[in-house]
Amino acid sequence: MKLTINGEDHYTDISVLSDLLASLEYEGEWLATAVNGELVHREDRSDFTLCDRDRIEILSPMQGG
Amino acid sequence: MLELYGHVVASRLLLGTARYPSPAILAEAVRASKTDIVTVSLRREMAGSRAGGAFFQLIRTLGVRVLPNTAGCHTVAEAVLTAKMAREVFATDWIKLEVIGNHDTLQPDVFALVEAARILSGEGFKVFPYTTDDLVVAERLMEAGCQVLMPWCAPIGSAMGPVNLPALRSLRAQFPDIPLIVDAGIGRPSHAAIVMEIGYDAVLLNTAVAGAADPAAMAAAFTGAIEAGRIAFRAGMLEPRDMAVPSTPVIGKAVFS
């Protein structure tokens, strides 16, 4: 299926969000995830099933003013 | 002491963490400023990158409270989602709410700001709204649940200093009991001192320190100016006069002719 991850097209057969993150080497307690504009809590990622054309945002801390 | 949403802070300087020459210099500046609160942000993480993690660990070592922002958001939906993601990452319900309305001036979209503030306050966030010096918008933000207001004094990063002191004075007079923090537009320590002298509770700045030749020294300079301005406000300052007033008493003055 086709996913959009942080604005980039991505094709995968992985359908669970936590598995997808691991496969792409997204690791760390400092990550936040959202799918289709809705927050997916850290503890819910392993139960979250992805669908074709889902839009995933993966954010992490950075400097800010 | 300054109380923000029930949290007492000793320092009246809130410091941004962006645009420093290096993480080490950022850390030096934060320590030199003696600030209790730094602002942070969220951005897209690259696959396999640990950049966000490195910054996260650095902030933890500084022993300060974080105030995440929603910088770069242009809609209510973006700002609300970013705030929720920031709460997940930083484990705080504080949020510096920015909803930008103009690309050139980075002026806040105050209509969207009020709507986002209402939504986030309803979801338990402690909202620090980056707003203009508009009095009516300030009232709407408070109605929306904000217990702190953060008006700009000039556009972000402009270093112009307070361009509309009467408007800032009016806000202070209208809201004597609400913490007012000038956010954005400060360029020099004297700018910070001026807004503290008129009774503002604190100053939030970033570029003026990060962009200095010696950020740590400039952070210390701002801390001194903010403290001086606060003490001067409490001490009660003279108002300007049109005519000279001799400081030395004239009674008993010798007459030589």
PDB file of C-alpha atoms in Angstrom:
ATOM      1  CA  MET A   1       0.000   0.000   0.000  1.00  0.00           C
ATOM      2  CA  LYS A   2       0.982   3.584  -0.465  1.00  0.00           C
ATOM      3  CA  LEU A   3       1.646   5.778   2.529  1.00  0.00           C
ATOM      4  CA  THR A   4       2.804   9.362   2.852  1.00  0.00           C
ATOM      5  CA  ILE A   5       5.404   9.675   5.591  1.00  0.00           C
ATOM      6  CA  ASN A   6       6.460  13.186   6.507  1.00  0.00           C
ATOM      7  CA  GLY A   7       5.384  14.343   3.072  1.00  0.00           C
ATOM      8  CA  GLU A   8       7.208  11.603   1.126  1.00  0.00           C
ATOM      9  CA  ASP A   9       5.551   8.741  -0.740  1.00  0.00           C
ATOM     10  CA  HIS A  10       6.342   5.331   0.698  1.00  0.00           C
ATOM     11  CA  TYR A  11       5.279   1.844  -0.409  1.00  0.00           C
ATOM     12  CA  THR A  12       5.117  -0.983   2.118  1.00  0.00           C
ATOM     13  CA  ASP A  13       3.294  -4.146   3.169  1.00  0.00           C
ATOM     14  CA  ILE A  14       3.686  -3.317   6.853  1.00  0.00           C
ATOM     15  CA  SER A  15       0.309  -2.462   8.292  1.00  0.00           C
ATOM     16  CA  VAL A  16       1.002  -1.749  11.975  1.00  0.00           C
ATOM     17  CA  LEU A  17       2.318   1.678  12.871  1.00  0.00           C
ATOM     18  CA  SER A  18       4.853   0.538  15.464  1.00  0.00           C
ATOM     19  CA  ASP A  19       6.245  -2.063  13.031  1.00  0.00           C
ATOM     20  CA  LEU A  20       6.553   0.561  10.322  1.00  0.00           C
ATOM     21  CA  LEU A  21       8.459   2.886  12.659  1.00  0.00           C
ATOM     22  CA  ALA A  22      10.847   0.091  13.623  1.00  0.00           C
ATOM     23  CA  SER A  23      11.441  -0.888   9.999  1.00  0.00           C
ATOM     24  CA  LEU A  24      12.403   2.682   9.163  1.00  0.00           C
ATOM     25  CA  GLU A  25      14.613   2.993  12.269  1.00  0.00           C
ATOM     26  CA  TYR A  26      12.446   5.562  13.952  1.00  0.00           C
ATOM     27  CA  GLU A  27      13.347   4.986  17.565  1.00  0.00           C
ATOM     28  CA  GLY A  28      13.155   6.948  20.791  1.00  0.00           C
ATOM     29  CA  GLU A  29      10.787   8.127  23.470  1.00  0.00           C
ATOM     30  CA  TRP A  30      10.941  11.631  21.996  1.00  0.00           C
ATOM     31  CA  LEU A  31       8.938  10.852  18.865  1.00  0.00           C
ATOM     32  CA  ALA A  32       5.333  11.866  18.340  1.00  0.00           C
ATOM     33  CA  THR A  33       3.126  10.370  15.643  1.00  0.00           C
ATOM     34  CA  ALA A  34      -0.045  11.406  13.892  1.00  0.00           C
ATOM     35  CA  VAL A  35      -2.045   9.697  11.160  1.00  0.00           C
ATOM     36  CA  ASN A  36      -4.391  11.646   8.930  1.00  0.00           C
ATOM     37  CA  GLY A  37      -4.238  14.648  11.231  1.00  0.00           C
ATOM     38  CA  GLU A  38      -4.967  12.774  14.454  1.00  0.00           C
ATOM     39  CA  LEU A  39      -2.471  12.093  17.230  1.00  0.00           C
ATOM     40  CA  VAL A  40      -1.611   8.437  17.755  1.00  0.00           C
ATOM     41  CA  HIS A  41      -0.342   8.017  21.294  1.00  0.00           C
ATOM     42  CA  ARG A  42       2.881   6.161  21.903  1.00  0.00           C
ATOM     43  CA  GLU A  43       1.081   3.312  23.656  1.00  0.00           C
ATOM     44  CA  ASP A  44      -1.434   2.927  20.819  1.00  0.00           C
ATOM     45  CA  ARG A  45       1.049   2.498  17.957  1.00  0.00           C
ATOM     46  CA  SER A  46       1.260  -1.277  18.271  1.00  0.00           C
ATOM     47  CA  ASP A  47      -2.521  -1.543  17.867  1.00  0.00           C
ATOM     48  CA  PHE A  48      -2.838   1.002  15.095  1.00  0.00           C
ATOM     49  CA  THR A  49      -3.562  -0.508  11.687  1.00  0.00           C
ATOM     50  CA  LEU A  50      -2.536   1.535   8.682  1.00  0.00           C
ATOM     51  CA  CYS A  51      -4.561   1.831   5.492  1.00  0.00           C
ATOM     52  CA  ASP A  52      -3.685   2.643   1.921  1.00  0.00           C
ATOM     53  CA  ARG A  53      -3.068   6.361   1.394  1.00  0.00           C
ATOM     54  CA  ASP A  54      -2.691   7.144   5.087  1.00  0.00           C
ATOM     55  CA  ARG A  55      -0.710  10.288   5.831  1.00  0.00           C
ATOM     56  CA  ILE A  56       1.761   9.821   8.680  1.00  0.00           C
ATOM     57  CA  GLU A  57       3.609  12.564  10.496  1.00  0.00           C
ATOM     58  CA  ILE A  58       6.580  11.687  12.706  1.00  0.00           C
ATOM     59  CA  LEU A  59       7.878  14.618  14.722  1.00  0.00           C
ATOM     60  CA  SER A  60      10.722  15.045  17.176  1.00  0.00           C
ATOM     61  CA  PRO A  61      12.047  17.843  19.385  1.00  0.00           C
ATOM     62  CA  MET A  62      14.034  20.643  17.890  1.00  0.00           C
ATOM     63  CA  GLN A  63      15.149  24.132  18.759  1.00  0.00           C
ATOM     64  CA  GLY A  64      12.433  26.755  18.874  1.00  0.00           C
ATOM     65  CA  GLY A  65      11.786  30.350  19.781  1.00  0.00           C
TER      66      GLY A  65
ATOM     67  CA  MET B   1       7.905  36.037  42.229  1.00  0.00           C
ATOM     68  CA  LEU B   2       6.117  35.370  38.966  1.00  0.00           C
ATOM     69  CA  GLU B   3       3.395  32.735  38.832  1.00  0.00           C
ATOM     70  CA  LEU B   4       2.426  31.189  35.500  1.00  0.00           C
ATOM     71  CA  TYR B   5      -0.512  28.783  35.645  1.00  0.00           C
ATOM     72  CA  GLY B   6       0.273  28.039  39.271  1.00  0.00           C
ATOM     73  CA  HIS B   7       3.982  27.496  38.651  1.00  0.00           C
ATOM     74  CA  VAL B   8       6.278  29.962  40.422  1.00  0.00           C
ATOM     75  CA  VAL B   9       9.388  31.063  38.544  1.00  0.00           C
ATOM     76  CA  ALA B  10      12.262  33.178  39.794  1.00  0.00           C
ATOM     77  CA  SER B  11      13.543  34.411  36.439  1.00  0.00           C
ATOM     78  CA  ARG B  12      11.515  36.825  34.352  1.00  0.00           C
ATOM     79  CA  LEU B  13      13.347  35.869  31.178  1.00  0.00           C
ATOM     80  CA  LEU B  14      12.011  33.094  28.957  1.00  0.00           C
ATOM     81  CA  LEU B  15      14.624  32.054  26.436  1.00  0.00           C
ATOM     82  CA  GLY B  16      14.283  30.525  22.990  1.00  0.00           C
ATOM     83  CA  THR B  17      16.604  27.696  21.964  1.00  0.00           C
ATOM     84  CA  ALA B  18      16.887  28.324  18.204  1.00  0.00           C
ATOM     85  CA  ARG B  19      19.624  29.775  16.019  1.00  0.00           C
ATOM     86  CA  TYR B  20      22.576  29.301  18.371  1.00  0.00           C
ATOM     87  CA  PRO B  21      25.943  28.583  16.749  1.00  0.00           C
ATOM     88  CA  SER B  22      26.135  25.208  18.521  1.00  0.00           C
ATOM     89  CA  PRO B  23      24.395  23.130  21.199  1.00  0.00           C
ATOM     90  CA  ALA B  24      27.240  23.922  23.592  1.00  0.00           C
ATOM     91  CA  ILE B  25      26.750  27.658  23.157  1.00  0.00           C
ATOM     92  CA  LEU B  26      23.014  27.228  23.632  1.00  0.00           C
ATOM     93  CA  ALA B  27      23.693  25.467  26.918  1.00  0.00           C
ATOM     94  CA  GLU B  28      26.096  28.233  27.999  1.00  0.00           C
ATOM     95  CA  ALA B  29      23.524  30.903  27.197  1.00  0.00           C
ATOM     96  CA  VAL B  30      20.757  29.127  29.097  1.00  0.00           C
ATOM     97  CA  ARG B  31      22.977  28.807  32.164  1.00  0.00           C
ATOM     98  CA  ALA B  32      24.162  32.418  31.929  1.00  0.00           C
ATOM     99  CA  SER B  33      20.590  33.668  31.623  1.00  0.00           C
ATOM    100  CA  LYS B  34      19.487  31.867  34.812  1.00  0.00           C
ATOM    101  CA  THR B  35      16.181  31.299  33.060  1.00  0.00           C
ATOM    102  CA  ASP B  36      13.660  28.809  34.377  1.00  0.00           C
ATOM    103  CA  ILE B  37      11.843  28.307  31.073  1.00  0.00           C
ATOM    104  CA  VAL B  38      13.039  27.650  27.522  1.00  0.00           C
ATOM    105  CA  THR B  39      10.946  27.373  24.393  1.00  0.00           C
ATOM    106  CA  VAL B  40      11.266  24.347  22.126  1.00  0.00           C
ATOM    107  CA  SER B  41       9.590  23.084  18.991  1.00  0.00           C
ATOM    108  CA  LEU B  42       8.767  19.997  16.945  1.00  0.00           C
ATOM    109  CA  ARG B  43       9.758  19.171  13.403  1.00  0.00           C
ATOM    110  CA  ARG B  44       9.653  16.203  11.068  1.00  0.00           C
ATOM    111  CA  GLU B  45      12.193  13.544  11.981  1.00  0.00           C
ATOM    112  CA  MET B  46      14.288  11.923   9.282  1.00  0.00           C
ATOM    113  CA  ALA B  47      14.257   8.128   9.168  1.00  0.00           C
ATOM    114  CA  GLY B  48      17.207   6.790  11.142  1.00  0.00           C
ATOM    115  CA  SER B  49      18.120  10.210  12.466  1.00  0.00           C
ATOM    116  CA  ARG B  50      18.662  10.819  16.156  1.00  0.00           C
ATOM    117  CA  ALA B  51      18.911  14.598  15.886  1.00  0.00           C
ATOM    118  CA  GLY B  52      15.729  15.140  17.823  1.00  0.00           C
ATOM    119  CA  GLY B  53      16.905  12.779  20.511  1.00  0.00           C
ATOM    120  CA  ALA B  54      20.199  14.616  20.932  1.00  0.00           C
ATOM    121  CA  PHE B  55      18.389  17.920  21.421  1.00  0.00           C
ATOM    122  CA  PHE B  56      15.903  16.267  23.774  1.00  0.00           C
ATOM    123  CA  GLN B  57      18.733  14.981  25.953  1.00  0.00           C
ATOM    124  CA  LEU B  58      20.484  18.361  25.928  1.00  0.00           C
ATOM    125  CA  ILE B  59      17.383  20.138  27.175  1.00  0.00           C
ATOM    126  CA  ARG B  60      16.955  17.575  29.933  1.00  0.00           C
ATOM    127  CA  THR B  61      20.458  18.258  31.215  1.00  0.00           C
ATOM    128  CA  LEU B  62      19.761  21.976  31.544  1.00  0.00           C
ATOM    129  CA  GLY B  63      17.266  21.517  34.363  1.00  0.00           C
ATOM    130  CA  VAL B  64      14.736  23.984  32.989  1.00  0.00           C
ATOM    131  CA  ARG B  65      11.052  23.768  32.276  1.00  0.00           C
ATOM    132  CA  VAL B  66      10.125  23.588  28.596  1.00  0.00           C
ATOM    133  CA  LEU B  67       7.482  25.612  26.822  1.00  0.00           C
ATOM    134  CA  PRO B  68       6.821  23.917  23.455  1.00  0.00           C
ATOM    135  CA  ASN B  69       5.607  26.123  20.634  1.00  0.00           C
ATOM    136  CA  THR B  70       3.447  25.649  17.572  1.00  0.00           C
ATOM    137  CA  ALA B  71       5.754  27.704  15.358  1.00  0.00           C
ATOM    138  CA  GLY B  72       5.086  27.435  11.661  1.00  0.00           C
ATOM    139  CA  CYS B  73       1.417  26.558  12.043  1.00  0.00           C
ATOM    140  CA  HIS B  74      -0.975  28.533   9.867  1.00  0.00           C
ATOM    141  CA  THR B  75      -4.303  26.914  10.718  1.00  0.00           C
ATOM    142  CA  VAL B  76      -6.251  25.995  13.825  1.00  0.00           C
ATOM    143  CA  ALA B  77      -6.041  22.300  12.945  1.00  0.00           C
ATOM    144  CA  GLU B  78      -2.256  22.409  12.523  1.00  0.00           C
ATOM    145  CA  ALA B  79      -1.757  24.262  15.784  1.00  0.00           C
ATOM    146  CA  VAL B  80      -4.054  21.994  17.793  1.00  0.00           C
ATOM    147  CA  LEU B  81      -2.443  18.823  16.442  1.00  0.00           C
ATOM    148  CA  THR B  82       1.060  20.182  16.995  1.00  0.00           C
ATOM    149  CA  ALA B  83       0.150  21.075  20.582  1.00  0.00           C
ATOM    150  CA  LYS B  84      -1.103  17.547  21.196  1.00  0.00           C
ATOM    151  CA  MET B  85       2.060  16.057  19.715  1.00  0.00           C
ATOM    152  CA  ALA B  86       4.180  18.393  21.838  1.00  0.00           C
ATOM    153  CA  ARG B  87       2.343  17.269  24.963  1.00  0.00           C
ATOM    154  CA  GLU B  88       3.120  13.678  24.018  1.00  0.00           C
ATOM    155  CA  VAL B  89       6.827  14.390  23.543  1.00  0.00           C
ATOM    156  CA  PHE B  90       7.585  16.868  26.307  1.00  0.00           C
ATOM    157  CA  ALA B  91       5.054  15.645  28.898  1.00  0.00           C
ATOM    158  CA  THR B  92       3.774  19.145  29.616  1.00  0.00           C
ATOM    159  CA  ASP B  93       0.405  20.768  29.128  1.00  0.00           C
ATOM    160  CA  TRP B  94       2.049  24.156  28.580  1.00  0.00           C
ATOM    161  CA  ILE B  95       1.938  25.369  24.990  1.00  0.00           C
ATOM    162  CA  LYS B  96       3.151  28.560  23.357  1.00  0.00           C
ATOM    163  CA  LEU B  97       0.403  28.945  20.825  1.00  0.00           C
ATOM    164  CA  GLU B  98       1.415  30.481  17.513  1.00  0.00           C
ATOM    165  CA  VAL B  99      -0.870  30.618  14.501  1.00  0.00           C
ATOM    166  CA  ILE B 100       0.849  32.640  11.825  1.00  0.00           C
ATOM    167  CA  GLY B 101      -1.290  34.793   9.563  1.00  0.00           C
ATOM    168  CA  ASN B 102       1.263  36.559   7.388  1.00  0.00           C
ATOM    169  CA  HIS B 103       4.439  35.110   5.893  1.00  0.00           C
ATOM    170  CA  ASP B 104       6.347  38.388   5.768  1.00  0.00           C
ATOM    171  CA  THR B 105       5.606  39.840   9.182  1.00  0.00           C
ATOM    172  CA  LEU B 106       4.877  36.542  10.971  1.00  0.00           C
ATOM    173  CA  GLN B 107       1.933  38.397  12.435  1.00  0.00           C
ATOM    174  CA  PRO B 108      -0.407  36.057  14.280  1.00  0.00           C
ATOM    175  CA  ASP B 109      -3.774  35.190  12.771  1.00  0.00           C
ATOM    176  CA  VAL B 110      -5.636  36.389  15.821  1.00  0.00           C
ATOM    177  CA  PHE B 111      -8.971  34.906  14.740  1.00  0.00           C
ATOM    178  CA  ALA B 112      -7.496  31.437  14.407  1.00  0.00           C
ATOM    179  CA  LEU B 113      -5.454  32.037  17.548  1.00  0.00           C
ATOM    180  CA  VAL B 114      -8.548  32.633  19.659  1.00  0.00           C
ATOM    181  CA  GLU B 115     -10.282  29.570  18.226  1.00  0.00           C
ATOM    182  CA  ALA B 116      -7.249  27.352  18.807  1.00  0.00           C
ATOM    183  CA  ALA B 117      -6.827  28.753  22.322  1.00  0.00           C
ATOM    184  CA  ARG B 118     -10.431  27.863  23.120  1.00  0.00           C
ATOM    185  CA  ILE B 119     -10.038  24.304  21.836  1.00  0.00           C
ATOM    186  CA  LEU B 120      -6.753  23.693  23.624  1.00  0.00           C
ATOM    187  CA  SER B 121      -7.886  25.264  26.908  1.00  0.00           C
ATOM    188  CA  GLY B 122     -10.910  22.974  26.757  1.00  0.00           C
ATOM    189  CA  GLU B 123      -8.573  20.008  26.429  1.00  0.00           C
ATOM    190  CA  GLY B 124      -6.579  20.940  29.492  1.00  0.00           C
ATOM    191  CA  PHE B 125      -3.710  22.858  27.918  1.00  0.00           C
ATOM    192  CA  LYS B 126      -2.183  25.883  29.637  1.00  0.00           C
ATOM    193  CA  VAL B 127      -2.041  28.238  26.701  1.00  0.00           C
ATOM    194  CA  PHE B 128       0.591  30.963  26.290  1.00  0.00           C
ATOM    195  CA  PRO B 129      -0.722  32.820  23.226  1.00  0.00           C
ATOM    196  CA  TYR B 130       1.650  34.711  20.956  1.00  0.00           C
ATOM    197  CA  THR B 131      -0.573  37.628  20.038  1.00  0.00           C
ATOM    198  CA  THR B 132      -0.522  41.240  18.920  1.00  0.00           C
ATOM    199  CA  ASP B 133      -0.959  44.194  21.248  1.00  0.00           C
ATOM    200  CA  ASP B 134      -4.663  44.398  20.349  1.00  0.00           C
ATOM    201  CA  LEU B 135      -6.754  44.898  23.457  1.00  0.00           C
ATOM    202  CA  VAL B 136      -9.923  43.250  22.173  1.00  0.00           C
ATOM    203  CA  VAL B 137      -8.039  40.169  21.018  1.00  0.00           C
ATOM    204  CA  ALA B 138      -6.504  39.968  24.475  1.00  0.00           C
ATOM    205  CA  GLU B 139      -9.976  39.990  26.010  1.00  0.00           C
ATOM    206  CA  ARG B 140     -11.111  37.231  23.653  1.00  0.00           C
ATOM    207  CA  LEU B 141      -8.076  35.134  24.512  1.00  0.00           C
ATOM    208  CA  MET B 142      -8.872  35.402  28.185  1.00  0.00           C
ATOM    209  CA  GLU B 143     -12.463  34.451  27.522  1.00  0.00           C
ATOM    210  CA  ALA B 144     -11.068  31.454  25.645  1.00  0.00           C
ATOM    211  CA  GLY B 145      -9.279  30.328  28.798  1.00  0.00           C
ATOM    212  CA  CYS B 146      -5.845  31.938  28.599  1.00  0.00           C
ATOM    213  CA  GLN B 147      -4.422  33.033  31.945  1.00  0.00           C
ATOM    214  CA  VAL B 148      -1.242  34.468  30.428  1.00  0.00           C
ATOM    215  CA  LEU B 149      -0.915  36.838  27.472  1.00  0.00           C
ATOM    216  CA  MET B 150       2.155  37.206  25.270  1.00  0.00           C
ATOM    217  CA  PRO B 151       1.865  40.247  23.009  1.00  0.00           C
ATOM    218  CA  TRP B 152       4.585  41.040  20.512  1.00  0.00           C
ATOM    219  CA  CYS B 153       6.345  44.371  20.730  1.00  0.00           C
ATOM    220  CA  ALA B 154       7.545  44.160  17.103  1.00  0.00           C
ATOM    221  CA  PRO B 155       7.728  41.406  14.454  1.00  0.00           C
ATOM    222  CA  ILE B 156       9.606  38.208  15.325  1.00  0.00           C
ATOM    223  CA  GLY B 157      13.349  38.571  14.861  1.00  0.00           C
ATOM    224  CA  SER B 158      13.075  42.230  13.833  1.00  0.00           C
ATOM    225  CA  ALA B 159      15.030  43.546  16.843  1.00  0.00           C
ATOM    226  CA  MET B 160      13.067  46.774  16.599  1.00  0.00           C
ATOM    227  CA  GLY B 161      12.064  46.838  20.246  1.00  0.00           C
ATOM    228  CA  PRO B 162       8.731  48.212  21.471  1.00  0.00           C
ATOM    229  CA  VAL B 163       7.206  50.103  18.547  1.00  0.00           C
ATOM    230  CA  ASN B 164       3.872  50.837  20.224  1.00  0.00           C
ATOM    231  CA  LEU B 165       4.397  51.537  23.890  1.00  0.00           C
ATOM    232  CA  PRO B 166       0.973  53.129  24.356  1.00  0.00           C
ATOM    233  CA  ALA B 167      -0.676  49.880  23.253  1.00  0.00           C
ATOM    234  CA  LEU B 168       1.497  47.860  25.639  1.00  0.00           C
ATOM    235  CA  ARG B 169       0.678  50.303  28.453  1.00  0.00           C
ATOM    236  CA  SER B 170      -3.020  49.977  27.665  1.00  0.00           C
ATOM    237  CA  LEU B 171      -2.837  46.186  27.936  1.00  0.00           C
ATOM    238  CA  ARG B 172      -1.041  46.485  31.256  1.00  0.00           C
ATOM    239  CA  ALA B 173      -3.651  48.917  32.568  1.00  0.00           C
ATOM    240  CA  GLN B 174      -6.553  46.760  31.407  1.00  0.00           C
ATOM    241  CA  PHE B 175      -5.179  43.530  32.820  1.00  0.00           C
ATOM    242  CA  PRO B 176      -3.343  44.434  36.013  1.00  0.00           C
ATOM    243  CA  ASP B 177      -3.511  40.918  37.432  1.00  0.00           C
ATOM    244  CA  ILE B 178      -2.767  38.801  34.345  1.00  0.00           C
ATOM    245  CA  PRO B 179       0.845  37.825  33.649  1.00  0.00           C
ATOM    246  CA  LEU B 180       1.918  39.763  30.565  1.00  0.00           C
ATOM    247  CA  ILE B 181       5.007  38.570  28.726  1.00  0.00           C
ATOM    248  CA  VAL B 182       6.418  40.481  25.790  1.00  0.00           C
ATOM    249  CA  ASP B 183       7.150  37.904  23.130  1.00  0.00           C
ATOM    250  CA  ALA B 184       9.011  38.838  19.971  1.00  0.00           C
ATOM    251  CA  GLY B 185      10.677  41.944  18.623  1.00  0.00           C
ATOM    252  CA  ILE B 186      13.183  42.563  21.410  1.00  0.00           C
ATOM    253  CA  GLY B 187      16.637  43.410  20.064  1.00  0.00           C
ATOM    254  CA  ARG B 188      18.565  44.930  22.937  1.00  0.00           C
ATOM    255  CA  PRO B 189      18.670  44.726  26.710  1.00  0.00           C
ATOM    256  CA  SER B 190      17.392  48.307  26.860  1.00  0.00           C
ATOM    257  CA  HIS B 191      14.256  47.191  24.972  1.00  0.00           C
ATOM    258  CA  ALA B 192      13.639  44.549  27.611  1.00  0.00           C
ATOM    259  CA  ALA B 193      14.229  47.064  30.379  1.00  0.00           C
ATOM    260  CA  ILE B 194      11.672  49.447  28.853  1.00  0.00           C
ATOM    261  CA  VAL B 195       8.850  46.915  28.808  1.00  0.00           C
ATOM    262  CA  MET B 196       9.707  45.795  32.332  1.00  0.00           C
ATOM    263  CA  GLU B 197       9.700  49.435  33.485  1.00  0.00           C
ATOM    264  CA  ILE B 198       6.098  49.817  32.318  1.00  0.00           C
ATOM    265  CA  GLY B 199       5.095  46.844  34.396  1.00  0.00           C
ATOM    266  CA  TYR B 200       5.346  43.810  32.165  1.00  0.00           C
ATOM    267  CA  ASP B 201       5.909  40.598  34.052  1.00  0.00           C
ATOM    268  CA  ALA B 202       8.490  38.948  31.836  1.00  0.00           C
ATOM    269  CA  VAL B 203      10.160  38.876  28.422  1.00  0.00           C
ATOM    270  CA  LEU B 204      10.485  36.016  25.968  1.00  0.00           C
ATOM    271  CA  LEU B 205      13.266  36.365  23.442  1.00  0.00           C
ATOM    272  CA  ASN B 206      15.532  34.254  21.286  1.00  0.00           C
ATOM    273  CA  THR B 207      17.298  35.850  18.336  1.00  0.00           C
ATOM    274  CA  ALA B 208      18.670  38.792  20.312  1.00  0.00           C
ATOM    275  CA  VAL B 209      20.701  36.333  22.383  1.00  0.00           C
ATOM    276  CA  ALA B 210      21.326  33.577  19.846  1.00  0.00           C
ATOM    277  CA  GLY B 211      22.447  36.046  17.178  1.00  0.00           C
ATOM    278  CA  ALA B 212      24.826  37.977  19.420  1.00  0.00           C
ATOM    279  CA  ALA B 213      28.558  37.636  18.951  1.00  0.00           C
ATOM    280  CA  ASP B 214      28.724  36.205  22.483  1.00  0.00           C
ATOM    281  CA  PRO B 215      25.327  34.659  23.280  1.00  0.00           C
ATOM    282  CA  ALA B 216      26.155  33.762  26.883  1.00  0.00           C
ATOM    283  CA  ALA B 217      27.302  37.301  27.660  1.00  0.00           C
ATOM    284  CA  MET B 218      24.227  38.734  25.961  1.00  0.00           C
ATOM    285  CA  ALA B 219      21.987  36.396  27.940  1.00  0.00           C
ATOM    286  CA  ALA B 220      23.519  37.746  31.143  1.00  0.00           C
ATOM    287  CA  ALA B 221      23.042  41.305  29.872  1.00  0.00           C
ATOM    288  CA  PHE B 222      19.343  40.670  29.260  1.00  0.00           C
ATOM    289  CA  THR B 223      18.943  39.132  32.686  1.00  0.00           C
ATOM    290  CA  GLY B 224      20.457  42.235  34.268  1.00  0.00           C
ATOM    291  CA  ALA B 225      18.298  44.584  32.194  1.00  0.00           C
ATOM    292  CA  ILE B 226      15.117  42.674  32.992  1.00  0.00           C
ATOM    293  CA  GLU B 227      15.889  42.690  36.699  1.00  0.00           C
ATOM    294  CA  ALA B 228      16.700  46.420  36.576  1.00  0.00           C
ATOM    295  CA  GLY B 229      13.474  47.185  34.741  1.00  0.00           C
ATOM    296  CA  ARG B 230      11.447  45.194  37.234  1.00  0.00           C
ATOM    297  CA  ILE B 231      13.055  46.887  40.230  1.00  0.00           C
ATOM    298  CA  ALA B 232      12.526  50.309  38.613  1.00  0.00           C
ATOM    299  CA  PHE B 233       8.840  49.571  38.006  1.00  0.00           C
ATOM    300  CA  ARG B 234       8.358  48.612  41.634  1.00  0.00           C
ATOM    301  CA  ALA B 235      10.393  51.578  42.860  1.00  0.00           C
ATOM    302  CA  GLY B 236       8.154  54.073  41.039  1.00  0.00           C
ATOM    303  CA  MET B 237       9.708  56.202  38.321  1.00  0.00           C
ATOM    304  CA  LEU B 238       9.537  59.920  37.637  1.00  0.00           C
ATOM    305  CA  GLU B 239       7.325  60.975  34.777  1.00  0.00           C
ATOM    306  CA  PRO B 240       8.948  63.127  32.063  1.00  0.00           C
ATOM    307  CA  ARG B 241       8.484  66.897  32.350  1.00  0.00           C
ATOM    308  CA  ASP B 242       8.679  69.660  29.780  1.00  0.00           C
ATOM    309  CA  MET B 243      10.614  72.068  31.997  1.00  0.00           C
ATOM    310  CA  ALA B 244      13.827  71.799  33.960  1.00  0.00           C
ATOM    311  CA  VAL B 245      13.601  71.214  37.679  1.00  0.00           C
ATOM    312  CA  PRO B 246      16.768  71.953  39.676  1.00  0.00           C
ATOM    313  CA  SER B 247      17.947  68.969  41.607  1.00  0.00           C
ATOM    314  CA  THR B 248      20.050  71.056  43.988  1.00  0.00           C
ATOM    315  CA  PRO B 249      17.956  73.098  46.462  1.00  0.00           C
ATOM    316  CA  VAL B 250      18.026  76.853  45.756  1.00  0.00           C
ATOM    317  CA  ILE B 251      17.218  77.899  49.326  1.00  0.00           C
ATOM    318  CA  GLY B 252      20.345  79.286  50.989  1.00  0.00           C
ATOM    319  CA  LYS B 253      22.134  79.827  47.694  1.00  0.00           C
ATOM    320  CA  ALA B 254      24.879  82.466  47.934  1.00  0.00           C
ATOM    321  CA  VAL B 255      24.300  85.791  46.154  1.00  0.00           C
ATOM    322  CA  PHE B 256      27.510  87.202  44.682  1.00  0.00           C
ATOM    323  CA  SER B 257      26.263  90.319  43.002  1.00  0.00           C
TER     324      SER B 257
END
